[in-house]
CSV table of C-alpha atoms in Angstrom, one decimal:
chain,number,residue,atom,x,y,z
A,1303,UNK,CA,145.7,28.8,-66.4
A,1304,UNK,CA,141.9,29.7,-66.5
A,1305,UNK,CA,140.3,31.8,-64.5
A,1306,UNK,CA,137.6,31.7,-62.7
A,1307,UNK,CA,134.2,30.9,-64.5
A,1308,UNK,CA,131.0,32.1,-64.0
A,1309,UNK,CA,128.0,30.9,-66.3
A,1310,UNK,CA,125.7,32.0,-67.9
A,1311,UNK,CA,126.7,35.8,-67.9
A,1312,UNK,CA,123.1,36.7,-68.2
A,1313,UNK,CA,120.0,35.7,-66.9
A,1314,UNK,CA,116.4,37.1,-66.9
A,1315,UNK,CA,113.9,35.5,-64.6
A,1316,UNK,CA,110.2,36.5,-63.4
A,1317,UNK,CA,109.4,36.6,-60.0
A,1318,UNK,CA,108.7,33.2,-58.3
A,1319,UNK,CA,110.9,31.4,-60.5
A,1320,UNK,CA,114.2,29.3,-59.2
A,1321,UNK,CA,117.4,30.1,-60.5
A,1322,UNK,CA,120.9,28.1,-60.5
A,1323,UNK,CA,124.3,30.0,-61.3
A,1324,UNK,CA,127.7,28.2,-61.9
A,1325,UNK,CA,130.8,28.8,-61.4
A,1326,UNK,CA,134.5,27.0,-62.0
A,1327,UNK,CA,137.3,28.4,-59.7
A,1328,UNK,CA,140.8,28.3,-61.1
A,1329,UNK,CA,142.2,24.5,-61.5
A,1330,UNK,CA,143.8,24.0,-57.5
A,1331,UNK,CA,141.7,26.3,-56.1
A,1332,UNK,CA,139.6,25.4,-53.1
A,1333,UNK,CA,137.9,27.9,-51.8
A,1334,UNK,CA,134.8,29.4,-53.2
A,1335,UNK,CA,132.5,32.3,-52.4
A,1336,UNK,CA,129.8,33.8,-53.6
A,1337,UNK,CA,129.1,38.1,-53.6
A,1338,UNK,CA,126.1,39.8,-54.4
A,1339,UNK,CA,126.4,43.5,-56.2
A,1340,UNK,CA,123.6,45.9,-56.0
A,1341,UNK,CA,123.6,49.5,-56.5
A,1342,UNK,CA,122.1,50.3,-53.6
A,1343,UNK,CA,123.7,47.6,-51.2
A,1344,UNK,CA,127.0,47.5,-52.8
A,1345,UNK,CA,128.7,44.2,-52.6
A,1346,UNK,CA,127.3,41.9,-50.0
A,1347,UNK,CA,129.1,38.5,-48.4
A,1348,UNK,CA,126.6,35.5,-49.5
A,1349,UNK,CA,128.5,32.5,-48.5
A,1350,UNK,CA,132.2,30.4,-48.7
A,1351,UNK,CA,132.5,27.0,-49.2
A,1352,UNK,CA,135.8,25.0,-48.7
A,1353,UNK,CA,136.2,20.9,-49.4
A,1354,UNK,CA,132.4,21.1,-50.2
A,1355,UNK,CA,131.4,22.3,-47.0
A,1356,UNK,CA,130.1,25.7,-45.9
A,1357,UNK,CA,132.4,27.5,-43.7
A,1358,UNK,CA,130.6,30.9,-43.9
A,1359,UNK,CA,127.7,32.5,-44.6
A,1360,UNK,CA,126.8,35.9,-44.8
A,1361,UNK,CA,123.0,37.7,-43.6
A,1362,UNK,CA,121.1,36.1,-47.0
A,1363,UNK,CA,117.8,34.3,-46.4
A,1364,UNK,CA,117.1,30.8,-46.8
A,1365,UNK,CA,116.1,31.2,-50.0
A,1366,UNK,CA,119.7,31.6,-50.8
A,1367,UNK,CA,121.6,28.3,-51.1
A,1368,UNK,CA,124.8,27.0,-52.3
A,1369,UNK,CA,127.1,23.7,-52.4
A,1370,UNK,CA,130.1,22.8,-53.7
A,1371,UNK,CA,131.2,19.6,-55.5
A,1372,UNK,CA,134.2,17.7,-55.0
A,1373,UNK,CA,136.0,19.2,-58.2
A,1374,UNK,CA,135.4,22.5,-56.6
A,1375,UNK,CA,132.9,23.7,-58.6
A,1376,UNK,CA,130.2,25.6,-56.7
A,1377,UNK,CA,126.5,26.1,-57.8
A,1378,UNK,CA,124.4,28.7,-55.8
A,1379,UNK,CA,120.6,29.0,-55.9
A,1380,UNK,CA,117.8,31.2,-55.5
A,1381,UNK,CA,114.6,29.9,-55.0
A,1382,UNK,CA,111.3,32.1,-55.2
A,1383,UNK,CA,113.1,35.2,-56.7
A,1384,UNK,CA,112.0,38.4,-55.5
A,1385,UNK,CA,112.9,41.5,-57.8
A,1386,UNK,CA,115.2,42.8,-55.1
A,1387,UNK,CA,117.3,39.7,-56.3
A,1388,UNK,CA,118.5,41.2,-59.6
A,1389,UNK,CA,121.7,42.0,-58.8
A,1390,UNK,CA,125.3,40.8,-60.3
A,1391,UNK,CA,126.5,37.8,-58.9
A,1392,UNK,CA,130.2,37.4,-58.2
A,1393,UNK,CA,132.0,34.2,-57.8
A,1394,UNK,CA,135.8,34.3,-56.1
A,1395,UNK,CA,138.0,30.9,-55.1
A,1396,UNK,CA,141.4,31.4,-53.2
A,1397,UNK,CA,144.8,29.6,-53.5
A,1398,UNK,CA,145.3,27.0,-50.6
A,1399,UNK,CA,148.9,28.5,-50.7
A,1400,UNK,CA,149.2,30.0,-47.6
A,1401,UNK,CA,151.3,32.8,-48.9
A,1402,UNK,CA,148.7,34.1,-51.0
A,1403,UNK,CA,145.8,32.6,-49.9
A,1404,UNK,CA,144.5,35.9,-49.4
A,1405,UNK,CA,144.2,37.2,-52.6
A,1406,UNK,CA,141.2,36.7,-54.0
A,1407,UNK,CA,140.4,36.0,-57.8
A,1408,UNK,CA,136.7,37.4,-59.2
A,1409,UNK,CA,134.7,35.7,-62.3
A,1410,UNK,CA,132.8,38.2,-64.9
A,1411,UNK,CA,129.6,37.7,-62.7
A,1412,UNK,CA,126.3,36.8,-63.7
A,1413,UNK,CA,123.9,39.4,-64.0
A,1414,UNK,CA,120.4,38.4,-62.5
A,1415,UNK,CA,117.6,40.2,-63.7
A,1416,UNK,CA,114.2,39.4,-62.1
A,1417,UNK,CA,111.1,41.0,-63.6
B,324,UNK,CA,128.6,51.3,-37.6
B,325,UNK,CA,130.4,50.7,-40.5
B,326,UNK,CA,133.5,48.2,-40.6
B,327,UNK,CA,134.4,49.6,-44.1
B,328,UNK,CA,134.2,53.3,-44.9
B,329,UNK,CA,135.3,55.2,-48.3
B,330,UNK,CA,133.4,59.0,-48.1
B,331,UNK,CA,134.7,59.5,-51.6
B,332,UNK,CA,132.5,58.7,-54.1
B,333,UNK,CA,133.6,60.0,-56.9
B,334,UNK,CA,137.5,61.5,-57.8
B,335,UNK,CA,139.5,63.3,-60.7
B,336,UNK,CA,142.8,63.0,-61.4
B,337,UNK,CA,145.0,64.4,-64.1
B,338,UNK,CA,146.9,61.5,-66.2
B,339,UNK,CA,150.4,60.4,-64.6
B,340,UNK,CA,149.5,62.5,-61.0
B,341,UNK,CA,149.1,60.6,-57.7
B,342,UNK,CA,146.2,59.8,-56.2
B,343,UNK,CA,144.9,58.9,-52.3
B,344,UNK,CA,141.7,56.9,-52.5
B,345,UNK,CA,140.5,56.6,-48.5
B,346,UNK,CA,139.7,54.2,-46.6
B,347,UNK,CA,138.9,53.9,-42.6
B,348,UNK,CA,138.0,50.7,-41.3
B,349,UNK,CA,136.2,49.3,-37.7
B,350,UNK,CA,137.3,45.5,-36.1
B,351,UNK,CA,138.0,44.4,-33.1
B,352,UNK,CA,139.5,41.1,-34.4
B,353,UNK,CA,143.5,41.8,-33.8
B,354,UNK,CA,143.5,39.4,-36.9
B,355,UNK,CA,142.5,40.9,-40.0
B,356,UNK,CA,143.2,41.5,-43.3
B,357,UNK,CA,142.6,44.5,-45.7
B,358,UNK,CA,142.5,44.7,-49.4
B,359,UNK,CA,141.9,47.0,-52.2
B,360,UNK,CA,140.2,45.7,-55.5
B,361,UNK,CA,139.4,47.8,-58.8
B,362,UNK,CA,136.5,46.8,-60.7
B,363,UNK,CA,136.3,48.2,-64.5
B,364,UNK,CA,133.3,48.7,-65.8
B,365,UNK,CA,133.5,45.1,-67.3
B,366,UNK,CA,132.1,44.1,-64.3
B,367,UNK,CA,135.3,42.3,-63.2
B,368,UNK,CA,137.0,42.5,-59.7
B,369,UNK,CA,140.6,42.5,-60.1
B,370,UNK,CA,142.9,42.3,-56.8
B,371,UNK,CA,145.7,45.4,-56.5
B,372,UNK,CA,147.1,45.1,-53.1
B,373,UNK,CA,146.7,43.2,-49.5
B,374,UNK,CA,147.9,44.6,-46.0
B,375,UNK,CA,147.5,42.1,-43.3
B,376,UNK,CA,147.3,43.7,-39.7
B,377,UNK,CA,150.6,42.7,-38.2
B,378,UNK,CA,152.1,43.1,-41.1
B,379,UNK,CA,155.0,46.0,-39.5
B,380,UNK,CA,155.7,47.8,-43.6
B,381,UNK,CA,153.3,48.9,-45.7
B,382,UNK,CA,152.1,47.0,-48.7
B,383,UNK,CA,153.9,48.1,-52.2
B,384,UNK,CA,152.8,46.5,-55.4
B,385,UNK,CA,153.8,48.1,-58.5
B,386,UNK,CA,151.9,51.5,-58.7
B,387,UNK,CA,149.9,50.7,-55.6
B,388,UNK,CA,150.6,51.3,-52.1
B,389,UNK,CA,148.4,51.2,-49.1
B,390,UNK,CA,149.2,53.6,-46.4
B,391,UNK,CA,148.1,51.4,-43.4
B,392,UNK,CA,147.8,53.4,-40.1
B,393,UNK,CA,146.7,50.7,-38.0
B,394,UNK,CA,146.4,53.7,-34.8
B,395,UNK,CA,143.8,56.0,-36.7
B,396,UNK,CA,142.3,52.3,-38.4
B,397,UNK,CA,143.3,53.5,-41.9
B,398,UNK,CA,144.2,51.8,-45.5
B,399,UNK,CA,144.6,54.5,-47.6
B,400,UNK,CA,145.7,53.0,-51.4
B,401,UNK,CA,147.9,55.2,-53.1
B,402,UNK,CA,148.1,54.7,-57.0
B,403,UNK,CA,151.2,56.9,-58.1
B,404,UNK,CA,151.3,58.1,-62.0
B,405,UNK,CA,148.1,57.4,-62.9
B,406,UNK,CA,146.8,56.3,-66.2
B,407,UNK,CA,143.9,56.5,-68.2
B,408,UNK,CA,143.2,52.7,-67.7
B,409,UNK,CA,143.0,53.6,-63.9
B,410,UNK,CA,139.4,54.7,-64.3
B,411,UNK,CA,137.1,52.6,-62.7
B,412,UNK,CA,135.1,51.6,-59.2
B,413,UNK,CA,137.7,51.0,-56.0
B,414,UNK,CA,137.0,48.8,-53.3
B,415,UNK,CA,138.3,49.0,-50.1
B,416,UNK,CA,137.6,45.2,-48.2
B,417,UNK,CA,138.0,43.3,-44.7
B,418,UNK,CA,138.7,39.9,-43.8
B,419,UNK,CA,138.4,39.5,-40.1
B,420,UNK,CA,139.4,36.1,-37.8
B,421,UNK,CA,141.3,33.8,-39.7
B,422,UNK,CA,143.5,33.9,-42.3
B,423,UNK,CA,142.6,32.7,-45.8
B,424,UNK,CA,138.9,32.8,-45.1
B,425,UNK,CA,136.8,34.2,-47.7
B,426,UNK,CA,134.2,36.5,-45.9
B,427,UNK,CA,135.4,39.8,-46.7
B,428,UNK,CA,133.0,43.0,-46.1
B,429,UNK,CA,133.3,45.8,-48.9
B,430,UNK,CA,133.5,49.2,-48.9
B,431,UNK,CA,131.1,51.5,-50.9
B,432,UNK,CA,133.7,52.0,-53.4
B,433,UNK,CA,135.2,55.2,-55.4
B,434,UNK,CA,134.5,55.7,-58.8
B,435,UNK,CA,138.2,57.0,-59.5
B,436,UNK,CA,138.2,58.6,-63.7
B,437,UNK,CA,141.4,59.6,-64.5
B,438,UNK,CA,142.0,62.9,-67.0
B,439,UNK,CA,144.1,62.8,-70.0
């Protein structure tokens, strides 16, 4: 079985610039969320969806946006990058099972760069 | 205040010793979940262990344990005989409210580097 899928693994942007990162849970998998690593934050809750729909979201501005599409692939977005957005960006999707629905599987991340 | 706290930044351990990574934690959700994930310096977060709060024994998977003291609000992950593929960042996490929800707050992590 796959696991989860995050592309591309590296991005450079400039500031002002939009960016889109992917990622593919594993194959049954439901539940997506998105994480965002910074040295100096550490890892930071950016939002979950389930079914396509948004069932959390963590302290992120609006700049910050997500979906999910019915084949559980979720895209996230950053619009008007700001260099405090370079970070590494860490997709996770959960079993539906309740038994282990809590276990939480990570891609690679993407790393951001924003110059 | 903090809902996740590690105050060890950095450890040493000699190869196939035990080690106690720390972890103190801040809810007031009687629901909640706690985990431990290691992240290599691949980048990579790989799940080692889950304790959920009602859970009456402590969580055992392989090398891991987590010494949960629900009293003093503690998850303390135990690796026993450590090995030189141990080195790398630990994080110490939270789930609060329900089950199977995905917003989990992090720990600082400790950067664990394991001596041959």
């Amino acid at each position: 079985k796959a696991g989860v899928t995050q592309t591309p693994r590296y991005l450079i942007k400039t500031r002002g610039q939009q960016v889109t990162l992917s990622c593919s849970p594993i194959s049954g998998h439901r539940s997506v969320s998105w994480y965002q690593q910074t040295p100096g934050q550490g890892l930071q809750f950016l939002f979950e969806y389930f079914s396509e729909t948004q069932r959390n979201k963590g302290n992120f501005p609006g700049r910050f946006s997500g979906r999910q599409f019915s084949n559980s692939r979720s895209e996230m977005n950053v619009s008007t990058l700001e260099l405090g957005d370079s970070a590494l960006y860490l997709c996770a999707s959960s079993s539906p099972d309740r038994a282990t629905n809590e276990k939480l599987f990570f891609g690679s991340g993407t790393q951001l760069s924003v110059l | 205040a903090q809902k996740i706290t590690q105050t060890q930044p950095g450890m040493f351990v000699q190869e196939k010793e035990a080690v106690t990574l720390d972890c103190t934690y801040d809810t007031s959700d009687p629901s909640y979940g706690l985990f431990w994930y290691k992240q290599p310096s691949s980048g990579e977060m790989i799940f080692l262990i889950y304790q959920g709060s009602y859970d009456q024994q402590n969580a055992t998977e392989g090398r891991y344990s987590l010494n949960f003291q629900k009293a003093r609000k503690s998850a303390n992950l135990v690796i026993s005989a450590s090995q030189l593929g141990d080195s790398a960042m630990y994080f110490c996490a939270m789930r609060e409210g329900w089950r199977g929800y995905q917003k989990v707050t992090f720990g600082t992590g400790t950067k664990l580097q394991v001596i041959p």
